[in-house]
Tab-separated table of C-alpha atoms in Angstrom:
chain	number	residue	atom	x	y	z
O	1	MET	CA	15.629	-16.463	18.531
O	2	ASP	CA	16.583	-18.504	15.530
O	3	LEU	CA	15.954	-16.707	12.222
O	4	ALA	CA	14.051	-19.498	10.587
O	5	ASP	CA	11.631	-19.602	13.698
O	6	TYR	CA	11.423	-15.789	13.550
O	7	THR	CA	10.581	-15.733	9.800
O	8	ALA	CA	7.927	-18.277	10.203
O	9	CYS	CA	5.946	-16.089	12.524
O	10	ASP	CA	3.473	-13.394	11.632
O	11	GLY	CA	3.024	-10.332	14.010
O	12	THR	CA	0.148	-12.016	15.750
O	13	GLU	CA	2.190	-15.064	16.618
O	14	LEU	CA	5.261	-12.988	17.721
O	15	ARG	CA	3.036	-11.105	20.062
O	16	ARG	CA	1.639	-14.235	21.555
O	17	LEU	CA	5.271	-15.582	22.143
O	18	LEU	CA	6.079	-12.309	23.786
O	19	ALA	CA	2.948	-12.366	26.069
O	20	ALA	CA	3.626	-16.015	26.939
O	21	ARG	CA	7.280	-15.056	27.693
O	22	GLU	CA	8.477	-17.789	25.451
O	23	ILE	CA	10.696	-15.129	23.917
O	24	GLY	CA	11.964	-11.939	25.290
O	25	ALA	CA	11.624	-8.407	23.857
O	26	VAL	CA	15.282	-7.815	23.609
O	27	ASP	CA	15.878	-11.167	21.909
O	28	LEU	CA	13.118	-10.469	19.400
O	29	ARG	CA	14.565	-7.062	18.647
O	30	ASP	CA	18.040	-8.444	18.171
O	31	THR	CA	16.633	-11.183	15.789
O	32	ALA	CA	14.797	-8.673	13.800
O	33	LEU	CA	17.856	-6.560	13.314
O	34	ARG	CA	19.804	-9.653	12.195
O	35	ALA	CA	16.931	-10.491	9.772
O	36	ILE	CA	17.191	-7.017	8.282
O	37	ALA	CA	20.902	-7.199	7.977
O	38	ALA	CA	20.646	-10.585	6.329
O	39	VAL	CA	18.629	-9.246	3.414
O	40	ASP	CA	18.980	-5.566	2.991
O	41	GLY	CA	22.345	-5.708	1.329
O	42	GLN	CA	20.563	-7.377	-1.580
O	43	LEU	CA	17.205	-5.643	-1.451
O	44	ASN	CA	18.288	-1.845	-0.608
O	45	ALA	CA	14.985	-1.409	1.163
O	46	VAL	CA	16.107	0.597	4.257
O	47	VAL	CA	16.777	4.251	3.952
O	48	SER	CA	17.546	5.100	7.504
O	49	GLY	CA	18.363	3.170	10.725
O	50	PRO	CA	18.440	0.740	12.226
O	51	TYR	CA	17.353	2.357	15.445
O	52	GLU	CA	18.369	-0.142	17.963
O	53	ASP	CA	17.025	2.123	20.849
O	54	ALA	CA	13.507	2.325	19.395
O	55	GLN	CA	10.871	2.549	21.967
O	56	ALA	CA	7.274	1.690	22.101
O	57	ALA	CA	4.520	1.108	24.512
O	58	ALA	CA	4.868	-2.168	26.502
O	59	ASP	CA	1.200	-2.820	26.922
O	60	GLY	CA	-0.045	-2.355	23.416
O	61	PRO	CA	-1.849	-4.982	21.331
O	62	LEU	CA	1.372	-5.343	19.237
O	63	ALA	CA	3.808	-4.604	22.057
O	64	GLY	CA	7.474	-5.590	20.991
O	65	VAL	CA	6.561	-6.528	17.426
O	66	PRO	CA	9.300	-5.191	14.908
O	67	PHE	CA	8.234	-2.820	12.356
O	68	ALA	CA	9.262	-0.145	9.727
O	69	VAL	CA	7.774	3.188	8.850
O	70	LYS	CA	7.766	4.264	5.227
O	71	ASP	CA	9.977	7.523	4.488
O	72	THR	CA	6.781	9.425	4.039
O	73	LEU	CA	5.496	9.655	7.550
O	74	PRO	CA	7.099	11.992	10.044
O	75	GLU	CA	8.570	10.429	13.091
O	76	SER	CA	10.035	13.010	15.529
O	77	GLY	CA	13.898	13.118	15.443
O	78	ARG	CA	14.300	10.809	12.429
O	79	PRO	CA	15.099	11.661	8.747
O	80	LEU	CA	12.073	12.358	6.418
O	81	GLY	CA	13.015	12.222	2.904
O	82	PHE	CA	9.951	11.252	0.587
O	83	GLY	CA	12.611	9.788	-1.752
O	84	SER	CA	13.726	13.286	-3.005
O	85	ARG	CA	17.042	15.170	-2.814
O	86	LEU	CA	14.966	18.230	-1.903
O	87	LEU	CA	14.607	16.839	1.710
O	88	ASP	CA	18.114	15.381	1.841
O	89	GLY	CA	19.428	15.687	5.427
O	90	TYR	CA	16.033	16.831	6.852
O	91	VAL	CA	14.929	15.541	10.280
O	92	ALA	CA	11.284	15.701	11.311
O	93	GLY	CA	10.410	17.760	14.338
O	94	ARG	CA	7.085	16.136	15.233
O	95	ASP	CA	5.266	12.897	14.922
O	96	ALA	CA	2.364	12.198	12.688
O	97	THR	CA	-0.654	11.011	14.594
O	98	LEU	CA	-0.187	7.548	12.927
O	99	ALA	CA	3.443	7.415	14.082
O	100	GLU	CA	2.170	8.084	17.706
O	101	ARG	CA	-0.397	5.270	17.276
O	102	PHE	CA	2.016	2.789	15.974
O	103	ARG	CA	4.165	3.262	19.193
O	104	ALA	CA	0.941	3.317	21.369
O	105	ALA	CA	0.176	-0.136	19.788
O	106	GLY	CA	3.673	-1.313	20.805
O	107	LEU	CA	5.271	-1.591	17.466
O	108	VAL	CA	8.920	-1.077	17.526
O	109	SER	CA	10.006	0.983	14.502
O	110	LEU	CA	13.499	-0.283	13.756
O	111	VAL	CA	14.049	1.220	10.197
O	112	ARG	CA	12.594	3.671	7.702
O	113	SER	CA	11.717	2.072	4.379
O	114	ALA	CA	12.310	3.175	0.686
O	115	THR	CA	9.900	5.147	-1.560
O	116	PRO	CA	10.190	6.482	-4.941
O	117	GLU	CA	10.372	10.395	-5.124
O	118	PHE	CA	7.127	12.052	-3.774
O	119	ALA	CA	5.702	8.439	-3.569
O	120	PHE	CA	4.679	8.643	-7.163
O	121	ASN	CA	5.956	5.521	-9.060
O	122	THR	CA	5.184	1.926	-9.447
O	123	ASP	CA	8.760	1.230	-9.035
O	124	THR	CA	10.887	2.097	-6.152
O	125	ALA	CA	14.270	3.389	-7.376
O	126	PRO	CA	14.816	7.051	-6.392
O	127	VAL	CA	18.096	8.777	-7.393
O	128	VAL	CA	18.694	9.737	-3.813
O	129	HIS	CA	18.826	6.047	-2.574
O	130	GLY	CA	19.010	3.780	-5.668
O	131	PRO	CA	16.799	0.873	-6.514
O	132	THR	CA	14.915	-1.399	-4.143
O	133	LEU	CA	14.747	-4.955	-5.520
O	134	ASN	CA	12.203	-7.617	-5.326
O	135	PRO	CA	13.006	-10.650	-2.981
O	136	TRP	CA	11.255	-13.024	-5.362
O	137	ASN	CA	13.705	-12.044	-8.201
O	138	LEU	CA	16.285	-9.390	-7.754
O	139	SER	CA	15.877	-8.368	-11.533
O	140	ARG	CA	12.257	-7.469	-10.863
O	141	SER	CA	10.496	-4.393	-9.450
O	142	PRO	CA	9.086	-4.709	-5.761
O	143	GLY	CA	6.419	-2.124	-6.779
O	144	GLY	CA	5.795	1.325	-5.446
O	145	SER	CA	5.434	3.453	-3.768
O	146	SER	CA	5.722	1.231	-0.704
O	147	GLY	CA	8.301	-0.851	-2.340
O	148	GLY	CA	10.766	-0.832	0.594
O	149	ALA	CA	8.059	-1.949	3.027
O	150	ALA	CA	7.043	-4.749	0.747
O	151	ALA	CA	10.495	-6.082	0.232
O	152	LEU	CA	11.256	-6.211	3.974
O	153	VAL	CA	8.058	-7.967	4.770
O	154	ALA	CA	8.190	-10.417	1.853
O	155	SER	CA	11.758	-11.370	2.619
O	156	GLY	CA	10.872	-12.111	6.244
O	157	ALA	CA	12.878	-9.407	7.678
O	158	LEU	CA	9.740	-7.927	9.353
O	159	PRO	CA	6.318	-9.276	9.952
O	160	MET	CA	4.549	-6.078	8.925
O	161	ALA	CA	5.398	-2.521	7.776
O	162	HIS	CA	3.725	0.866	7.314
O	163	GLY	CA	2.601	1.832	3.768
O	164	ASN	CA	0.367	4.348	2.180
O	165	ASP	CA	-1.784	4.322	-1.032
O	166	GLY	CA	-2.736	7.170	-3.183
O	167	GLY	CA	-3.216	5.058	-6.421
O	168	GLY	CA	-2.089	1.697	-5.508
O	169	SER	CA	0.939	2.220	-3.492
O	170	ILE	CA	0.124	-0.522	-0.973
O	171	ARG	CA	-1.700	-2.883	-3.161
O	172	VAL	CA	0.690	-2.933	-6.158
O	173	PRO	CA	3.815	-3.843	-4.029
O	174	ALA	CA	1.669	-6.403	-2.107
O	175	ALA	CA	0.723	-7.999	-5.579
O	176	TRP	CA	4.251	-8.076	-6.747
O	177	CYS	CA	5.868	-9.232	-3.545
O	178	GLY	CA	3.248	-11.835	-2.471
O	179	LEU	CA	1.658	-9.981	0.547
O	180	VAL	CA	-1.604	-8.805	1.955
O	181	GLY	CA	-2.139	-5.246	1.056
O	182	LEU	CA	-5.179	-3.392	2.553
O	183	LYS	CA	-5.952	0.099	1.584
O	184	PRO	CA	-8.649	1.214	4.246
O	185	SER	CA	-11.654	3.501	3.616
O	186	ARG	CA	-10.913	7.181	3.435
O	187	GLY	CA	-10.758	8.539	6.997
O	188	ARG	CA	-10.451	5.134	8.586
O	189	VAL	CA	-6.942	5.698	9.527
O	190	PRO	CA	-5.837	9.217	10.493
O	191	LEU	CA	-3.480	11.403	8.379
O	192	GLY	CA	-2.883	14.364	10.635
O	193	PRO	CA	-1.990	16.548	12.273
O	194	ALA	CA	0.122	18.462	9.605
O	195	VAL	CA	-2.490	17.654	6.667
O	196	GLY	CA	-6.189	17.208	6.493
O	197	GLU	CA	-6.012	15.027	3.506
O	198	ALA	CA	-3.370	13.923	1.072
O	199	VAL	CA	-3.257	13.927	-2.727
O	200	GLY	CA	-6.708	15.479	-2.887
O	201	GLY	CA	-8.164	12.752	-0.513
O	202	PHE	CA	-6.697	9.971	-2.692
O	203	ALA	CA	-4.082	8.842	-0.289
O	204	HIS	CA	-4.843	6.532	2.582
O	205	GLU	CA	-2.519	5.202	5.298
O	206	PHE	CA	-2.057	1.633	6.606
O	207	GLY	CA	0.477	-1.137	5.999
O	208	LEU	CA	1.575	-4.488	4.410
O	209	THR	CA	1.379	-7.926	6.157
O	210	ARG	CA	1.938	-11.574	5.353
O	211	THR	CA	-1.383	-12.721	6.843
O	212	VAL	CA	-4.923	-11.492	6.922
O	213	ARG	CA	-5.165	-11.661	10.692
O	214	ASP	CA	-2.169	-9.339	11.062
O	215	ALA	CA	-4.019	-6.899	8.740
O	216	ALA	CA	-6.925	-7.112	11.132
O	217	LEU	CA	-4.939	-6.649	14.182
O	218	LEU	CA	-2.934	-3.747	12.899
O	219	LEU	CA	-6.072	-2.072	11.761
O	220	ASP	CA	-7.853	-2.487	15.170
O	221	ALA	CA	-4.714	-0.902	16.743
O	222	VAL	CA	-4.566	2.246	14.597
O	223	ASN	CA	-8.036	2.918	13.252
O	224	GLY	CA	-10.303	5.711	14.644
O	225	PRO	CA	-10.512	9.423	14.323
O	226	ALA	CA	-8.079	12.060	15.710
O	227	PRO	CA	-9.399	15.512	16.858
O	228	GLY	CA	-9.908	17.940	14.062
O	229	ASP	CA	-9.867	15.040	11.239
O	230	ARG	CA	-11.578	16.164	8.011
O	231	TYR	CA	-13.171	12.734	7.774
O	232	TYR	CA	-14.467	11.644	11.156
O	233	VAL	CA	-14.958	7.845	10.941
O	234	ALA	CA	-15.925	6.186	14.265
O	235	ARG	CA	-14.329	2.833	15.262
O	236	PRO	CA	-16.551	-0.251	14.380
O	237	GLU	CA	-18.651	-1.813	17.180
O	238	ILE	CA	-17.019	-5.221	16.475
O	239	SER	CA	-13.185	-5.587	16.263
O	240	TYR	CA	-11.686	-6.492	12.955
O	241	MET	CA	-10.095	-9.478	14.624
O	242	GLY	CA	-13.611	-10.259	15.697
O	243	SER	CA	-14.929	-10.077	12.117
O	244	LEU	CA	-12.547	-12.890	11.163
O	245	GLU	CA	-14.586	-15.210	13.226
O	246	ARG	CA	-17.704	-14.472	11.366
O	247	GLU	CA	-18.607	-16.583	8.266
O	248	PRO	CA	-19.690	-14.295	5.626
O	249	PRO	CA	-23.220	-14.728	4.309
O	250	PRO	CA	-23.772	-15.496	0.657
O	251	LEU	CA	-22.480	-12.506	-1.181
O	252	ARG	CA	-23.150	-10.941	-4.656
O	253	VAL	CA	-19.681	-10.839	-6.266
O	254	ALA	CA	-18.934	-8.858	-9.331
O	255	LEU	CA	-15.930	-10.078	-11.376
O	256	CYS	CA	-13.883	-8.163	-14.105
O	257	THR	CA	-10.587	-8.672	-15.726
O	258	SER	CA	-10.738	-5.889	-18.271
O	259	SER	CA	-8.699	-2.719	-17.444
O	260	PRO	CA	-10.390	0.545	-17.233
O	261	PHE	CA	-7.319	2.099	-19.049
O	262	GLY	CA	-7.324	-0.350	-21.906
O	263	THR	CA	-4.163	-2.196	-20.637
O	264	THR	CA	-4.155	-5.843	-21.784
O	265	THR	CA	-4.402	-8.293	-18.764
O	266	ASP	CA	-2.067	-11.180	-19.041
O	267	PRO	CA	-3.812	-14.624	-19.618
O	268	GLN	CA	-2.027	-15.901	-16.386
O	269	VAL	CA	-3.445	-13.039	-14.343
O	270	SER	CA	-6.919	-13.493	-15.884
O	271	ALA	CA	-6.650	-17.274	-14.995
O	272	ALA	CA	-5.628	-16.443	-11.424
O	273	VAL	CA	-8.652	-14.159	-10.938
O	274	GLN	CA	-10.927	-16.702	-12.327
O	275	THR	CA	-9.643	-19.400	-10.023
O	276	VAL	CA	-10.481	-17.005	-7.129
O	277	ALA	CA	-14.074	-16.493	-8.536
O	278	ASP	CA	-14.563	-20.292	-8.770
O	279	THR	CA	-13.325	-20.640	-5.131
O	280	LEU	CA	-15.699	-17.957	-4.024
O	281	ALA	CA	-18.566	-19.671	-5.929
O	282	GLU	CA	-17.632	-23.064	-4.098
O	283	LEU	CA	-17.859	-21.110	-0.829
O	284	GLY	CA	-21.394	-20.270	-1.536
O	285	HIS	CA	-21.270	-16.884	-3.084
O	286	HIS	CA	-22.965	-15.672	-6.431
O	287	VAL	CA	-20.399	-14.572	-8.964
O	288	GLU	CA	-21.209	-12.737	-12.195
O	289	GLU	CA	-19.068	-10.813	-14.823
O	290	VAL	CA	-20.024	-7.268	-14.522
O	291	SER	CA	-18.354	-3.801	-13.975
O	292	PRO	CA	-19.414	-0.145	-13.788
O	293	GLN	CA	-18.462	1.912	-16.872
O	294	VAL	CA	-15.336	4.195	-16.464
O	295	HIS	CA	-14.724	7.181	-18.695
O	296	GLU	CA	-11.103	6.633	-19.478
O	297	GLU	CA	-10.208	10.150	-20.645
O	298	ARG	CA	-11.924	11.891	-17.716
O	299	LEU	CA	-10.275	9.620	-15.231
O	300	ARG	CA	-6.972	10.113	-16.786
O	301	ALA	CA	-7.484	13.887	-16.613
O	302	CYS	CA	-8.644	13.781	-13.047
O	303	LEU	CA	-5.607	11.874	-12.016
O	304	GLU	CA	-3.161	14.070	-13.877
O	305	THR	CA	-4.702	17.200	-12.235
O	306	VAL	CA	-4.843	15.979	-8.588
O	307	TRP	CA	-1.404	14.247	-8.777
O	308	SER	CA	0.300	17.233	-10.449
O	309	ALA	CA	-1.287	19.727	-7.965
O	310	ASP	CA	-0.050	17.697	-5.168
O	311	LEU	CA	3.530	17.372	-6.464
O	312	ALA	CA	3.660	21.071	-7.029
O	313	VAL	CA	2.725	21.639	-3.384
O	314	LEU	CA	5.124	19.038	-2.167
O	315	ALA	CA	7.918	20.568	-4.156
O	316	SER	CA	7.234	23.944	-2.895
O	317	THR	CA	6.881	22.897	0.774
O	318	PHE	CA	9.986	20.547	0.648
O	319	GLY	CA	12.022	23.200	-1.164
O	320	ARG	CA	11.241	25.695	1.578
O	321	ILE	CA	11.988	23.255	4.436
O	322	GLY	CA	15.220	21.893	2.857
O	323	GLY	CA	16.445	25.154	1.504
O	324	ARG	CA	16.716	24.013	-2.027
O	325	GLU	CA	14.950	25.151	-5.318
O	326	ALA	CA	12.975	22.420	-7.283
O	327	GLY	CA	14.817	21.975	-10.512
O	328	PRO	CA	16.659	19.395	-12.520
O	329	GLU	CA	19.439	18.990	-10.030
O	330	THR	CA	17.055	18.248	-7.077
O	331	VAL	CA	14.009	16.760	-8.527
O	332	GLU	CA	13.715	13.813	-10.977
O	333	ALA	CA	12.669	14.692	-14.513
O	334	ALA	CA	9.094	13.039	-14.422
O	335	SER	CA	8.482	14.498	-11.072
O	336	LEU	CA	9.498	17.956	-12.295
O	337	ALA	CA	7.283	17.667	-15.263
O	338	CYS	CA	4.324	16.988	-12.891
O	339	VAL	CA	5.416	19.958	-10.574
O	340	ARG	CA	5.353	22.380	-13.651
O	341	ARG	CA	1.850	21.090	-14.700
O	342	GLY	CA	0.646	21.563	-11.195
O	343	ARG	CA	1.801	25.160	-11.131
O	344	GLU	CA	-0.164	25.792	-14.380
O	345	LEU	CA	-3.465	24.340	-13.066
O	346	SER	CA	-6.372	26.757	-12.494
O	347	ALA	CA	-9.227	26.667	-10.170
O	348	LEU	CA	-11.474	25.404	-13.026
O	349	ASP	CA	-9.250	22.458	-13.496
O	350	MET	CA	-9.326	21.534	-9.910
O	351	ASP	CA	-13.178	21.886	-10.040
O	352	ALA	CA	-13.294	19.580	-13.095
O	353	ALA	CA	-11.275	16.997	-11.416
O	354	ALA	CA	-13.568	17.223	-8.395
O	355	ALA	CA	-16.573	16.644	-10.504
O	356	THR	CA	-14.889	13.503	-11.905
O	357	VAL	CA	-14.319	12.339	-8.329
O	358	ASN	CA	-17.843	12.855	-7.475
O	359	SER	CA	-19.340	11.149	-10.646
O	360	VAL	CA	-17.068	8.122	-10.228
O	361	SER	CA	-17.760	7.795	-6.528
O	362	ARG	CA	-21.429	7.993	-7.137
O	363	ARG	CA	-21.505	5.386	-9.851
O	364	TRP	CA	-19.204	2.997	-7.872
O	365	GLY	CA	-21.173	3.593	-4.612
O	366	SER	CA	-24.426	2.658	-6.345
O	367	PHE	CA	-22.678	-0.353	-7.914
O	368	LEU	CA	-21.583	-1.658	-4.726
O	369	GLU	CA	-25.037	-1.267	-3.242
O	370	GLN	CA	-25.865	-3.896	-5.726
O	371	HIS	CA	-22.771	-6.076	-5.406
O	372	ASP	CA	-21.141	-6.866	-2.099
O	373	LEU	CA	-17.725	-7.374	-3.605
O	374	PHE	CA	-15.857	-6.298	-6.766
O	375	VAL	CA	-13.120	-8.863	-7.674
O	376	CYS	CA	-10.350	-8.065	-10.340
O	377	PRO	CA	-6.613	-8.286	-10.873
O	378	THR	CA	-4.570	-5.983	-8.662
O	379	THR	CA	-2.330	-5.439	-11.712
O	380	PRO	CA	-2.578	-6.661	-15.162
O	381	HIS	CA	0.755	-8.462	-15.105
O	382	PRO	CA	3.223	-9.721	-12.501
O	383	ALA	CA	6.279	-7.678	-11.417
O	384	PRO	CA	8.118	-6.000	-14.348
O	385	ALA	CA	11.931	-5.493	-14.596
O	386	SER	CA	13.508	-3.249	-11.832
O	387	GLY	CA	13.909	0.389	-12.859
O	388	VAL	CA	10.586	0.390	-14.991
O	389	PRO	CA	9.452	3.177	-15.266
O	390	ASP	CA	12.375	5.456	-14.573
O	391	GLN	CA	11.284	8.486	-12.881
O	392	ALA	CA	14.599	10.319	-13.752
O	393	ASP	CA	14.151	9.598	-17.458
O	394	GLU	CA	14.136	13.004	-19.162
O	395	ARG	CA	11.915	11.634	-22.034
O	396	TYR	CA	9.077	11.992	-19.511
O	397	ASP	CA	8.743	15.690	-20.125
O	398	SER	CA	5.057	16.037	-19.488
O	399	ALA	CA	2.757	15.014	-16.528
O	400	ALA	CA	0.427	13.210	-19.072
O	401	ARG	CA	3.293	10.831	-20.333
O	402	TRP	CA	4.180	10.081	-16.832
O	403	LEU	CA	0.722	9.340	-15.892
O	404	ASP	CA	0.491	7.024	-18.787
O	405	VAL	CA	3.432	4.825	-17.534
O	406	VAL	CA	2.516	5.081	-13.740
O	407	PHE	CA	-1.080	3.988	-14.209
O	408	GLY	CA	-0.601	1.697	-17.264
O	409	PRO	CA	0.773	-1.282	-14.982
O	410	SER	CA	-1.756	-0.396	-12.244
O	411	PRO	CA	-5.104	0.553	-14.115
O	412	PHE	CA	-7.370	-1.340	-11.553
O	413	THR	CA	-6.222	0.227	-8.397
O	414	PRO	CA	-6.785	3.986	-8.673
O	415	ILE	CA	-10.637	3.750	-8.560
O	416	ALA	CA	-10.809	2.946	-4.827
O	417	ASN	CA	-8.588	6.040	-4.151
O	418	LEU	CA	-11.107	8.259	-5.940
O	419	THR	CA	-14.023	6.738	-4.255
O	420	GLY	CA	-12.483	6.188	-0.798
O	421	GLN	CA	-13.756	2.472	-0.809
O	422	PRO	CA	-11.665	-0.156	1.163
O	423	SER	CA	-9.604	-2.417	-1.266
O	424	ILE	CA	-7.293	-5.295	-0.513
O	425	SER	CA	-4.806	-7.134	-2.682
O	426	LEU	CA	-4.240	-10.956	-1.771
O	427	PRO	CA	-1.408	-13.148	-3.030
O	428	LEU	CA	-3.794	-15.763	-4.493
O	429	GLY	CA	-1.951	-16.579	-7.877
O	430	GLU	CA	1.508	-17.486	-9.056
O	431	SER	CA	2.980	-17.032	-12.446
O	432	PRO	CA	4.654	-19.998	-14.349
O	433	ASP	CA	8.145	-18.455	-13.427
O	434	GLY	CA	7.141	-18.283	-9.743
O	435	MET	CA	6.218	-14.648	-9.326
O	436	PRO	CA	3.352	-13.644	-7.210
O	437	ILE	CA	0.054	-12.569	-8.790
O	438	GLY	CA	-2.340	-10.276	-6.796
O	439	VAL	CA	-6.026	-10.547	-6.928
O	440	MET	CA	-7.941	-7.483	-5.445
O	441	LEU	CA	-11.211	-7.236	-3.606
O	442	THR	CA	-13.128	-4.020	-3.090
O	443	ALA	CA	-16.155	-3.425	-0.945
O	444	GLN	CA	-18.435	-0.806	-0.007
O	445	THR	CA	-17.132	2.260	2.070
O	446	LEU	CA	-16.426	1.335	5.647
O	447	ARG	CA	-16.745	-2.462	4.929
O	448	GLU	CA	-13.269	-3.496	5.925
O	449	ASP	CA	-14.914	-6.122	8.082
O	450	LEU	CA	-16.471	-7.717	4.954
O	451	LEU	CA	-13.118	-7.493	3.101
O	452	LEU	CA	-11.189	-9.074	5.936
O	453	ALA	CA	-13.718	-11.791	6.527
O	454	VAL	CA	-13.668	-12.929	2.880
O	455	SER	CA	-9.939	-12.623	2.733
O	456	ALA	CA	-9.606	-14.915	5.567
O	457	ALA	CA	-11.850	-17.439	4.039
O	458	LEU	CA	-9.764	-17.152	0.813
O	459	GLU	CA	-6.553	-17.530	2.795
O	460	SER	CA	-7.804	-20.772	4.349
O	461	ALA	CA	-9.046	-22.126	0.987
O	462	MET	CA	-6.012	-20.999	-1.104
O	463	PRO	CA	-3.253	-20.787	1.435
O	464	TRP	CA	-0.047	-18.951	0.275
O	465	HIS	CA	2.194	-19.174	3.303
O	466	ARG	CA	4.406	-22.004	2.099
O	467	ARG	CA	5.699	-19.932	-0.897
O	468	ARG	CA	9.118	-18.280	-0.081
O	469	PRO	CA	11.034	-15.865	-2.152
O	470	ALA	CA	14.617	-16.348	-3.318
O	471	VAL	CA	15.940	-13.750	-0.968
O	472	HIS	CA	14.880	-14.634	2.597
O	473	ALA	CA	16.087	-13.866	6.074
O	474	GLY	CA	15.306	-17.536	7.185
O	475	ALA	CA	17.362	-19.113	4.381
O	476	GLY	CA	20.102	-21.353	5.386
O	477	THR	CA	19.449	-21.228	9.032
């Protein structure tokens, strides 16, 4: 298969071609491997693989479609690193439930993609692997923590890839790399079996795609409860692919461009969000500027507590597994500051964080009973320079300082992690220098169907598929 033809196809189309026998599975695998090789020397998005002998179910809804798994999800027999020297050389002994579902869906996981240390940065440049770069501009960040996945999908190397999101880690890379990034509702996609919840319930699993229909098809393939899940969310009665065929009724849309952390939103980003609002109005929806109030200091304190506690547990677990102590030689400076903070926390600190999660969730849940959608920037600016912020910088000697620089560039995304509501970033804007701008839509809990239906309507009204980054697997073919 020609690389130009391959990169022009999303996962849905590749599956159609395979089912119609217009291409063969071996040919598609070889083409995907060539596409990865064509770009990864510039992007540094792959941390292990390629696995040319990767196997998956031949009868799944995505059978034969090439894929990547982020280096945070255990796959039996493959390295698991979390971007940290603590786990350097470790090989997972069992699959995560989601890894099993990817294979059952027929996805062929050819490589594992890069993540910052402990998946806790809006850039992807861990000491253990070096920086992953943005295919739109190699001087810019691809985002984090699913930066490797985003770089591979945006560059055309793969049609879709796994990612997870504990504060924006799917949606921020989607915004900065020009992709569709859906963070599902809490419990929609299983996390087990090793854990019941991740990052205090903030982290949710899914993936990044180039098209809305691929997001719907992937969600159809992997959603649904697993035995013993802490959050038991039944599959929807109508498939997500089916929801794309339903025109949304007139909706009540809330619009906001002001950051809850006080970060100034670039005028170019505000303009992109306003254009989306105008398009939604033209499609028959009622749009008004309104947003729930957010108590900034309580939100900051909550994020610091929950993330620091999580990193302390990860460092302890990974240190035990890898046979290494967490210290300056094995853990990056900012991560280590969070680990130390996590070890200081009391039960009362954790209870205060839980109270904030509850109050924010109640307020936003009530708000989304009155408004069907909340529309805002995914991030207040396009992708910054690569290496910003630097997780290994010793100046980040406290968790509070690190939280400021992590959530400063992504102040809009964490709310949906606290509340568990579904949220999606769409590549609906473009900066004057050609960088993607993401616009984010959030809906009431379990309303992925509504998000995907509206996203499909926006994709049709404001198509983005003709844009192509500077580093692209189909270039010159």
